[in-house]
Coordinates of C-alpha atoms in Angstrom, one line a residue:
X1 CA 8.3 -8.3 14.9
X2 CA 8.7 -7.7 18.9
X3 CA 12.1 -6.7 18.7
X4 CA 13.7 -10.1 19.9
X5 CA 17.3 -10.4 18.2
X6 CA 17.1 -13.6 16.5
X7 CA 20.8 -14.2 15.9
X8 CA 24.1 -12.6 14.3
X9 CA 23.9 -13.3 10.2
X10 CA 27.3 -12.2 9.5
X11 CA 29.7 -10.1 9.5
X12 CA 31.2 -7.5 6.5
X13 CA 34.9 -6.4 6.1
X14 CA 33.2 -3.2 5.4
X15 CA 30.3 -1.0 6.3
X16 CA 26.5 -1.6 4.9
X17 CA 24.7 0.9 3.8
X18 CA 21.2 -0.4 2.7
X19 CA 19.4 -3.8 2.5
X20 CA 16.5 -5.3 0.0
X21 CA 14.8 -8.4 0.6
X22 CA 14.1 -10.6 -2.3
X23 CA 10.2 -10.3 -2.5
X24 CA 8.4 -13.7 -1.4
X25 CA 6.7 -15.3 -4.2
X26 CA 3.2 -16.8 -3.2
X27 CA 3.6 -18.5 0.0
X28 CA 7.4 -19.0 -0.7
X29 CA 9.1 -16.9 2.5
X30 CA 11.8 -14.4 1.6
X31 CA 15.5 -16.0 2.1
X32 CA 18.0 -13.9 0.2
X33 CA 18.4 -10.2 0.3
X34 CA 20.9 -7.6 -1.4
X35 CA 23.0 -5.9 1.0
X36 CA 24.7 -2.1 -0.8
X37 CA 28.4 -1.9 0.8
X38 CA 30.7 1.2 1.2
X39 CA 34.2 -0.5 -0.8
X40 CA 31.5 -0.1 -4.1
X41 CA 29.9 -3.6 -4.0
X42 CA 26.5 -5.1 -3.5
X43 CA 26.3 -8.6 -2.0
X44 CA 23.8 -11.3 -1.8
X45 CA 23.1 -12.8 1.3
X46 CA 21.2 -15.6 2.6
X47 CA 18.8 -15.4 5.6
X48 CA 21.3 -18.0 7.5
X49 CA 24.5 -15.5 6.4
X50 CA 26.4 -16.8 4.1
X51 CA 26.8 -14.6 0.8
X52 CA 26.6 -16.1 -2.4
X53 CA 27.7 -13.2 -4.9
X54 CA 29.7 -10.0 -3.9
X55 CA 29.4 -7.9 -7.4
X56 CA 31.4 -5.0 -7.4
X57 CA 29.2 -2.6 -8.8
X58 CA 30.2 1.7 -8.7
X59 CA 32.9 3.8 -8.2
X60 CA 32.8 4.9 -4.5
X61 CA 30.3 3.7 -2.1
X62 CA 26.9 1.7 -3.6
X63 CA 24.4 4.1 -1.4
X64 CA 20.9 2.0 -2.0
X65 CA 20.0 -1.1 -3.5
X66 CA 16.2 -2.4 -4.1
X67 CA 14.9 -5.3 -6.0
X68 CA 12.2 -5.1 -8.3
X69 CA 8.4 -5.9 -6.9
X70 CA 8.6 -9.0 -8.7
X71 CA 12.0 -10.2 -8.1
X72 CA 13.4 -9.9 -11.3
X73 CA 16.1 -7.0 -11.5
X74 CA 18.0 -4.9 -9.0
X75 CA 18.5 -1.1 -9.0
X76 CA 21.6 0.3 -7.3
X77 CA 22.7 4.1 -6.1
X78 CA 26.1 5.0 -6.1
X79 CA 28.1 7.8 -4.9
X80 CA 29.2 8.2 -8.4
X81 CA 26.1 9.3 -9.3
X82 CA 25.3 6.4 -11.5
X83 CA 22.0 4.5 -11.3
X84 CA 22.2 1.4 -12.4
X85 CA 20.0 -2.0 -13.3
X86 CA 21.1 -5.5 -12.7
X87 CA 19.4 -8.6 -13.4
X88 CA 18.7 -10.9 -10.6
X89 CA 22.0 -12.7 -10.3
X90 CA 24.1 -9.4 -10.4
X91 CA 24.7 -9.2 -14.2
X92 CA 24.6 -5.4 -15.5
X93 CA 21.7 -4.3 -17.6
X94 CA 22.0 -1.1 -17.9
X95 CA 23.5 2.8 -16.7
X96 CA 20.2 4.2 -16.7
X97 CA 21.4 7.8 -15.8
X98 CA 25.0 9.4 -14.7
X99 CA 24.1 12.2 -12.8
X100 CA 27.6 13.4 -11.6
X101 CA 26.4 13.7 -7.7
X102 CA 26.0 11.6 -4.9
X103 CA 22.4 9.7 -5.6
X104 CA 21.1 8.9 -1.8
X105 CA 17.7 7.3 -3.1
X106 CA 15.8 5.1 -5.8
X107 CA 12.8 3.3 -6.2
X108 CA 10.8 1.0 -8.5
X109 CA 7.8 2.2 -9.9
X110 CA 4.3 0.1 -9.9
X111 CA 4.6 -1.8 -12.8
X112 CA 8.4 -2.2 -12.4
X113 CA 9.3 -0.7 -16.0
X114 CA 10.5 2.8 -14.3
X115 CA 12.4 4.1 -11.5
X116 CA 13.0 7.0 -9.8
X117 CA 16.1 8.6 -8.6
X118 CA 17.0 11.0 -5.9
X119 CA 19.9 13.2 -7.5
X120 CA 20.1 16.4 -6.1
X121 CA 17.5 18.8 -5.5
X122 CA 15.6 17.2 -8.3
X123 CA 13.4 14.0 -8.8
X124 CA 14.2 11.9 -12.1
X125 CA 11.8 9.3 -13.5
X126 CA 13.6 7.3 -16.1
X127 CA 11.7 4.1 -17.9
X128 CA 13.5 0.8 -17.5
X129 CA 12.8 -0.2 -21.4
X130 CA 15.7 0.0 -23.5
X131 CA 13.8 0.7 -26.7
X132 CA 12.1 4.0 -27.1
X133 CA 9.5 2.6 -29.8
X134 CA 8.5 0.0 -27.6
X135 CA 4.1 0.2 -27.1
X136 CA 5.1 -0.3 -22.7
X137 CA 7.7 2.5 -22.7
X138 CA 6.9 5.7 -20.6
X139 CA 7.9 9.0 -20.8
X140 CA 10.9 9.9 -18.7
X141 CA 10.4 13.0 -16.2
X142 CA 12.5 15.3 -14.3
X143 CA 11.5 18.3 -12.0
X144 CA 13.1 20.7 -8.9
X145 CA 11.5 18.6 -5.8
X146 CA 13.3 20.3 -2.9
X147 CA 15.0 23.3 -1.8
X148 CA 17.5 21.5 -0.6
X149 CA 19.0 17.7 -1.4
X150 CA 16.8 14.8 -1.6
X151 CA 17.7 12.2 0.6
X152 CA 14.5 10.0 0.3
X153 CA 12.0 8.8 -1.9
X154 CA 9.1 5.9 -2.1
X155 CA 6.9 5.1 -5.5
X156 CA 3.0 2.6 -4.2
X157 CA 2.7 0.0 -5.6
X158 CA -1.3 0.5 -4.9
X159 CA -2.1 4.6 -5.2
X160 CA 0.9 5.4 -8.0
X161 CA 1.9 8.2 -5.7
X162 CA 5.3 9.4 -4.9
X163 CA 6.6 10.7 -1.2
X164 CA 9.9 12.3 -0.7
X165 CA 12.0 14.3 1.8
X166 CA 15.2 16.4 2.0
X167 CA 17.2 18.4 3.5
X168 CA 14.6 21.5 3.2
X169 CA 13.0 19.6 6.3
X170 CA 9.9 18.8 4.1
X171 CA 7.9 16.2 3.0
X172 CA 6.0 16.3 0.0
X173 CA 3.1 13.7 -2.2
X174 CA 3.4 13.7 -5.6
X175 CA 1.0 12.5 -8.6
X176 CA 3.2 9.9 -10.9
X177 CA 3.5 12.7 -13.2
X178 CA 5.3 14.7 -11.3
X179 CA 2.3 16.9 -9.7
X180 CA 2.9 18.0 -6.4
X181 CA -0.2 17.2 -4.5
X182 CA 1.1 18.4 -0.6
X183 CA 4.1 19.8 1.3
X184 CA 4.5 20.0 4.5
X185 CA 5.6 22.6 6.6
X186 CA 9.1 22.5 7.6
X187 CA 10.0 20.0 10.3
X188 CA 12.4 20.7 12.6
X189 CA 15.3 18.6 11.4
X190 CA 15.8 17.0 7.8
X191 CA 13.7 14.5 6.1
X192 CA 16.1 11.4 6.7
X193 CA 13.5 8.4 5.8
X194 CA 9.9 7.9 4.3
X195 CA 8.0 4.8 3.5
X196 CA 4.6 4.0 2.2
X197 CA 2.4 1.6 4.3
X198 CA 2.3 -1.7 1.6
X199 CA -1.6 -0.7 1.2
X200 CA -1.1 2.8 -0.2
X201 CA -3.7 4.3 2.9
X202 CA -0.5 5.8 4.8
X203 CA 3.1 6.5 5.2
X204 CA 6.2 7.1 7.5
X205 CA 8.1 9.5 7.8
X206 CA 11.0 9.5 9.7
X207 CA 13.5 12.5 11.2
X208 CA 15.9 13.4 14.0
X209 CA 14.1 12.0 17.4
X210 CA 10.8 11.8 15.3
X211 CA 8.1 9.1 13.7
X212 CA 5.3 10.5 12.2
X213 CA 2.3 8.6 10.4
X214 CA 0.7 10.6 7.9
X215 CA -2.6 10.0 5.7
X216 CA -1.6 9.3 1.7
X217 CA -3.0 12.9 1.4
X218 CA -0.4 14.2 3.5
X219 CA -1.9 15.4 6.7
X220 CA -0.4 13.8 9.6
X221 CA -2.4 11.1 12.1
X222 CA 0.1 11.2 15.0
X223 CA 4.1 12.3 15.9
X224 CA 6.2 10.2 18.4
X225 CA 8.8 11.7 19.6
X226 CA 11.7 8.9 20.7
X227 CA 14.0 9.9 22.7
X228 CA 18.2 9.5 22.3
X229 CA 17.1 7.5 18.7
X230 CA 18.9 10.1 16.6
X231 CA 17.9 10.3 12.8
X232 CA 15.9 7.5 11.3
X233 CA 17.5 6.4 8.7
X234 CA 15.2 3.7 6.9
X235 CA 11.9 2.5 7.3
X236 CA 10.2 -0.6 6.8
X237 CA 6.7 -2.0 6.7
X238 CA 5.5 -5.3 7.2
X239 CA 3.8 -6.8 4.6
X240 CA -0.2 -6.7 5.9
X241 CA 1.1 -2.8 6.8
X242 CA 0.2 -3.3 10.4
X243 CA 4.0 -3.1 12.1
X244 CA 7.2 -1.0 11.1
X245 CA 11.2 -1.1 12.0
X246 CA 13.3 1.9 11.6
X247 CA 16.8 2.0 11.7
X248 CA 18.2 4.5 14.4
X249 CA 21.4 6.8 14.1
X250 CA 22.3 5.5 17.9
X251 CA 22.5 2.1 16.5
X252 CA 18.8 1.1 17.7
X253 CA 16.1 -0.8 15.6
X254 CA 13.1 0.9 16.6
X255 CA 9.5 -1.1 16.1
X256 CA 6.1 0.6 16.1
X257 CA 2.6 -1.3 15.8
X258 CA -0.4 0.8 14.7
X259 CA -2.8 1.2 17.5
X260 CA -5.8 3.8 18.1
X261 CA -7.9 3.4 15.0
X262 CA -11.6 3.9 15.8
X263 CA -14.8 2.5 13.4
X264 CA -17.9 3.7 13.8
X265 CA -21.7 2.4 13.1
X266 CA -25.0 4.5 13.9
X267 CA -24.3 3.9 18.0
X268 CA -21.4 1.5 17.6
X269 CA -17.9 2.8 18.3
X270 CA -14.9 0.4 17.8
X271 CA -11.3 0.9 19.0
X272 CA -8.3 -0.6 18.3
X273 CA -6.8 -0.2 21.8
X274 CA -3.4 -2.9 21.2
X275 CA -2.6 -5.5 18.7
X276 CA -5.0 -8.2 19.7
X277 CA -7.2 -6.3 21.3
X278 CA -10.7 -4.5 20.7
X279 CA -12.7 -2.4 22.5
X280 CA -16.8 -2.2 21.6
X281 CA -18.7 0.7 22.7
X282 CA -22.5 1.4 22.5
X283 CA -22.7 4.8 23.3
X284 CA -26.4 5.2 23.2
X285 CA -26.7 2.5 26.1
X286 CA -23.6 3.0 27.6
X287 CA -21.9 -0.4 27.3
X288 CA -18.3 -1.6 27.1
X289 CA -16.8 -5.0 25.7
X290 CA -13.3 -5.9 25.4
X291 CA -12.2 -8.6 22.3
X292 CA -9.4 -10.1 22.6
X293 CA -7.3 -12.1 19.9
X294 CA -4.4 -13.8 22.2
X295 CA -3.8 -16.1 18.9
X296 CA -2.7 -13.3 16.3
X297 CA -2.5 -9.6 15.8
X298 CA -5.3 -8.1 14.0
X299 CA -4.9 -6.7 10.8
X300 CA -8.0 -5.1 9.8
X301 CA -11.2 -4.2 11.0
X302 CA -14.7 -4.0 9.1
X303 CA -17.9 -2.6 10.8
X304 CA -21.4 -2.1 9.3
X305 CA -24.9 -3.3 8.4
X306 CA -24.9 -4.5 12.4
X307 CA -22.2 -6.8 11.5
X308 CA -18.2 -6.8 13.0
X309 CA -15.3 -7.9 11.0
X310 CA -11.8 -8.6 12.0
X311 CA -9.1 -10.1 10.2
X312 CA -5.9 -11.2 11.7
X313 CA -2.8 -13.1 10.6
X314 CA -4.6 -16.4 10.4
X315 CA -8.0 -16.2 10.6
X316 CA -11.7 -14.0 9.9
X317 CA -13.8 -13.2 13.1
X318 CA -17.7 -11.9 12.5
X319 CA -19.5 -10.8 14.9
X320 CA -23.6 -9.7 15.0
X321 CA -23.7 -6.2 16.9
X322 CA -26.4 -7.6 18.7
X323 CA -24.3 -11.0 20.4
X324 CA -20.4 -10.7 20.3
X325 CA -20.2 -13.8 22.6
X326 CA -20.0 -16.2 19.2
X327 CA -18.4 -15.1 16.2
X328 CA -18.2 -17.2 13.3
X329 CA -14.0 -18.0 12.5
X330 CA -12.6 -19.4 9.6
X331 CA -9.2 -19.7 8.2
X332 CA -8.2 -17.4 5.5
X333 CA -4.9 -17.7 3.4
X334 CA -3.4 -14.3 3.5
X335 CA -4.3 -10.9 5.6
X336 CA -6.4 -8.9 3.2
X337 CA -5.7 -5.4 2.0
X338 CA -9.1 -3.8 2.9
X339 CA -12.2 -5.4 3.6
X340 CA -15.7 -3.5 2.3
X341 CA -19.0 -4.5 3.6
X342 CA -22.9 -4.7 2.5
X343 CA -26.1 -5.6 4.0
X344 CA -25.8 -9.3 2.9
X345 CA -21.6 -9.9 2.5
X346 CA -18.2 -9.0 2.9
X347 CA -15.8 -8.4 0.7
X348 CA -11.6 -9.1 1.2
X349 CA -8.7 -8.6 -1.3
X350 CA -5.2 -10.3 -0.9
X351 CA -2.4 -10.2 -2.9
X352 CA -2.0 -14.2 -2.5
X353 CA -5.5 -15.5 -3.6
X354 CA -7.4 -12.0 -5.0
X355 CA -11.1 -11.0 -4.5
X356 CA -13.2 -13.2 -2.2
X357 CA -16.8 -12.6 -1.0
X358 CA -18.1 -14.0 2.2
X359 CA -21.7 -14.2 3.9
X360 CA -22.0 -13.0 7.3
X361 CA -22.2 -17.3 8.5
X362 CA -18.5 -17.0 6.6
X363 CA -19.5 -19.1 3.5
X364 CA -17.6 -18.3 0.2
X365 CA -19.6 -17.0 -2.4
X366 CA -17.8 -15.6 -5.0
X367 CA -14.2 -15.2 -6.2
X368 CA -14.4 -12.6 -8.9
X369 CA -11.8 -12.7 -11.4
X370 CA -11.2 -11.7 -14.8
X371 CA -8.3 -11.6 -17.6
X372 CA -5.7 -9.2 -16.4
X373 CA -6.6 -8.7 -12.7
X374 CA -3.8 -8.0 -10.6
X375 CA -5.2 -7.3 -7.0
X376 CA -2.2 -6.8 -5.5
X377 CA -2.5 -3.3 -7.3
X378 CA -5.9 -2.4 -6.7
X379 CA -6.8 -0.3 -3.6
X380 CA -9.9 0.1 -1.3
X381 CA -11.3 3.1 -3.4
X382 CA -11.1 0.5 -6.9
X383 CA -13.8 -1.7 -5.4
X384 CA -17.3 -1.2 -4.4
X385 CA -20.0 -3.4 -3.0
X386 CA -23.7 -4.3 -3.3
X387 CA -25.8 -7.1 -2.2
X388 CA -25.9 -8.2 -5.7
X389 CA -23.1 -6.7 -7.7
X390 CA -19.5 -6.0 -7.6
X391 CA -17.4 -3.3 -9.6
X392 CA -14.2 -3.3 -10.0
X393 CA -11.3 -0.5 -11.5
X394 CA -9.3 -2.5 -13.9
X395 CA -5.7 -1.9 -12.3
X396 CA -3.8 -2.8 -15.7
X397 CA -5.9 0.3 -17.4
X398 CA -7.8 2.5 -14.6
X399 CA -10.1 4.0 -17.8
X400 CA -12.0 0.2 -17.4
X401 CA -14.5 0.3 -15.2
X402 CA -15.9 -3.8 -14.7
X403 CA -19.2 -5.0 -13.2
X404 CA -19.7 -8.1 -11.9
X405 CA -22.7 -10.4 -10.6
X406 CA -22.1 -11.8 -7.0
X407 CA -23.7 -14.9 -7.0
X408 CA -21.8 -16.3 -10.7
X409 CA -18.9 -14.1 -10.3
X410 CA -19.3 -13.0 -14.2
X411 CA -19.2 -10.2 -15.6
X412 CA -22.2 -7.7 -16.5
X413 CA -20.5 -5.0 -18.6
X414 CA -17.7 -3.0 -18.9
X415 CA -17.3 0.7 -19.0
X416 CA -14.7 2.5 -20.9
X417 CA -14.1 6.1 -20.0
X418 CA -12.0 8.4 -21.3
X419 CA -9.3 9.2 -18.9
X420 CA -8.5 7.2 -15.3
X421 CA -10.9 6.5 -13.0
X422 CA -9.8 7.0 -9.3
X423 CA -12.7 5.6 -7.2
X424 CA -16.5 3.8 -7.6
X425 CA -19.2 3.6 -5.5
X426 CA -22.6 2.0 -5.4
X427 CA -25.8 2.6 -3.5
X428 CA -27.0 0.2 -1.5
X429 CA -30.9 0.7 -1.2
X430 CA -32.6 -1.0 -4.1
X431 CA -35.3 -3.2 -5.2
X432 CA -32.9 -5.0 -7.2
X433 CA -29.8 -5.3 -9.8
X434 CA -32.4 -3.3 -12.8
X435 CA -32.3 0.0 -10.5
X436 CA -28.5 -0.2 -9.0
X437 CA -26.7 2.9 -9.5
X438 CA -22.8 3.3 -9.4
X439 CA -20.9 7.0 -9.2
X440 CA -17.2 6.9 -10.2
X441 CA -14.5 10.4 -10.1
X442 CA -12.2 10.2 -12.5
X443 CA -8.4 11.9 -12.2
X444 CA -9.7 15.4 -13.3
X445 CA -11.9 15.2 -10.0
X446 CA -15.3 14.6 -12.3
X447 CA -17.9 12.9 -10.5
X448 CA -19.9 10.8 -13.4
X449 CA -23.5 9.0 -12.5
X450 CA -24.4 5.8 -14.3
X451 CA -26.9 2.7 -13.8
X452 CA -24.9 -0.8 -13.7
X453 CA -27.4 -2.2 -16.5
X454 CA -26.9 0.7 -18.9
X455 CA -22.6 1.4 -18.0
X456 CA -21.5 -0.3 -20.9
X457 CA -23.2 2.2 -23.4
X458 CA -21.6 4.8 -22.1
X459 CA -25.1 6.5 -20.9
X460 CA -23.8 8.6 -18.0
X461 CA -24.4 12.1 -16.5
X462 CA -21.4 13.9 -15.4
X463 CA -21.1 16.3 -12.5
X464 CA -18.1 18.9 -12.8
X465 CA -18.0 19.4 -8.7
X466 CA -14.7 18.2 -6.8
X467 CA -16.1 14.4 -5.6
X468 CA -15.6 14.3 -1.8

């Protein structure tokens, strides 16, 4: 991740054009990715370099390949202006479309039964499900995207929302119905690449001499301008979302590490001034402290309730406000996703292990679960936090609204509404679980008021004002 060339894989008798990693499984490392070749064929390859299957796979150059987010099947591009599926060891599936031009981008969808296609000016969504009367298939989609071709696209995993960019020089969000929710004004050079951060809070988006991060709402956080890169071609996250490479038309890798974020508690300010390194300010007595983590980068930072916590690679630091001189540091199995704090405990979610929830002494005490959690889906807006309950979006169907008691992990009730529920919320100031209120704003931007005890009746008040 520091740019140190590790070694020389291999070497093709003819010219890449895009690589997929296998996803890792649990702890299990990636070693085998599929590598899109001009002469028409895809190739696996092992991390060491030597290719076990060369499948020859369009007419004309194969433009992108991408595994599926569990590893299954294998979607390729081809100059032909096929879109195909494979399975896993390079059998064909299916021709999902033939769109008779070039297709320069495609992309799984969330649950991995759709895909979406770059052909043209237009965006297709086509469902992976061979059977139309089958209960899981969705309705296939097509709409005018650009002005002018589109040469990239990327579907979350965690928000459901779409990104793309083209030749008109724009970049534009998009709702996975094919809503357009922002578009930029146009850069100065064509959309080449654009990425979404693995937790669904940002993305990248990449042009001639250009990186910019941009919030999932579209409006940008910085620009970096790089000098003699040339167009960046494809961008790619780390997995905890704290790191990115880009390939460079001048034949550079280029490697950016998110720096500059800033937290902030009544007179606490908190700034992420390098990779494994904090800086503390209180600004009402005018003192500075520098934290450094020499071990690991840091991943994510937490900060309220006079209580500091930061995740790295490896390990969970808290800190009191009041002493920063001995944190308490435990090892934790995987970098979480978000973190979401209350007076008494901490929450984390990882894709690895799921929900946990700490003390402030770093002492488990609950790991929420229930039947068809998947938390690799779920994102910071999904969960709240109290000091005696949890709530939780059901990711699987986002009209399920689950609450759960801290200290047995089990649930309390379950709300059903009637359309999707975006985010939750719960106050924090009670006497107790009998007066804890929760607000949830559902997809149509309704903002609905409900008690915990009474939320599985269906006894809530609804507010028709946008929820900010």
């Amino acid at each position: 991740p520091d740019g140190d060339m590790l070694g020389k894989i291999n070497s093709l008798t003819t010219y890449a054009t895009s690589i997929s990693w296998l996803p890792a499984v649990g702890k299990q490392a990636a070693d085998l990715m599929a590598i899109s070749c001009m002469d028409g064929s895809f190739r696996f390859m092992t991390r060491s370099g030597r290719e076990e299957k060369s499948v020859k796979a369009h007419d004309g150059a194969v433009v992108v390949v991408r595994w599926s987010h569990d590893g299954s099947a294998i979607v390729t591009g081809g100059e032909d202006g096929d879109c195909k599926i494979w399975s896993k060891s390079g059998n064909l599936r299916s021709t999902l479309v033939s769109t008779g031009q070039c297709i320069y981008a495609v992309c799984w969808g969330p649950d991995d039964d759709q895909v979406i296609i770059a052909s043209g000016k237009s965006l297709i969504i086509k469902s992976v499900q061979s059977g139309g009367n089958s209960s899981n298939s969705r309705k296939n989609l097509q709409w005018d995207a650009h002005a002018g071709i589109v040469l990239c696209v990327d579907w979350n995993v965690a928000n459901k929302l779409i990104v793309s960019g083209g030749e008109d020089c724009i970049y534009r969000v998009w709702d996975n119905y094919g809503r357009q929710l922002y578009a930029s004004k146009p850069s100065e050079h064509v959309i080449t690449s654009i990425s979404w951060n693995p937790n669904g809070e940002s993305f990248a988006v990449g042009t001639y001499n250009l990186l910019r991060l941009c919030d999932k709402t579209g409006w940008t956080h910085s620009r970096q301008r790089i000098n003699n890169s040339g167009s960046l071609l494809s961008i790619a996250w780390t997995f905890d979302g704290t790191q990115l490479a880009a390939a460079c038309g001048s034949g550079a890798v280029l490697f950016a590490q998110i720096v500059g974020k800033r937290y902030e508690w009544k007179n606490t300010e908190v700034t992420l001034v390098s990779p494994r390194k904090l800086r503390v300010e209180d600004v009402l007595n005018e003192t500075l402290e520098d934290l450094d983590f020499p071990r690991d980068r840091i991943v994510d930072i937490g900060l309220g309730f006079d209580w500091l916590v930061v995740v790295t690679i490896t390990q969970c630091y808290v800190y009191s406000l009041q002493n920063l001189n001995t944190p308490h540091i435990f090892e934790i199995r995987a970098p979480p996703h978000f973190i979401h704090m209350c007076k008494r405990y901490f929450l984390t979610l990882d894709s690895t292990s799921g929900i946990h929830i700490y003390s402030y002494e770093g002492k488990v005490i609950a790991s929420p679960k229930f039947q068809g959690l998947r938390p690799e889906y779920l994102t910071r807006e999904m969960v709240a936090l109290s000091p005696d309950t949890v709530v939780i979006v059901d990711s699987v169907d986002s009209r399920n609204i689950y609450t759960l008691d801290i200290s047995s992990g089990k649930i309390l009730s379950k709300l059903t509404h009637n359309t999707e529920v975006a985010s939750v919320a719960l106050n924090q100031h009670t006497l107790g679980v009998q007066e804890r209120i929760m607000l949830f704003c559902d997809r149509n931007r309704d903002l609905y008021v409900v008690t915990t005890q009474n939320s599985s009746n269906n006894n809530h008040s609804t507010h028709n004002n946008p929820c900010v």
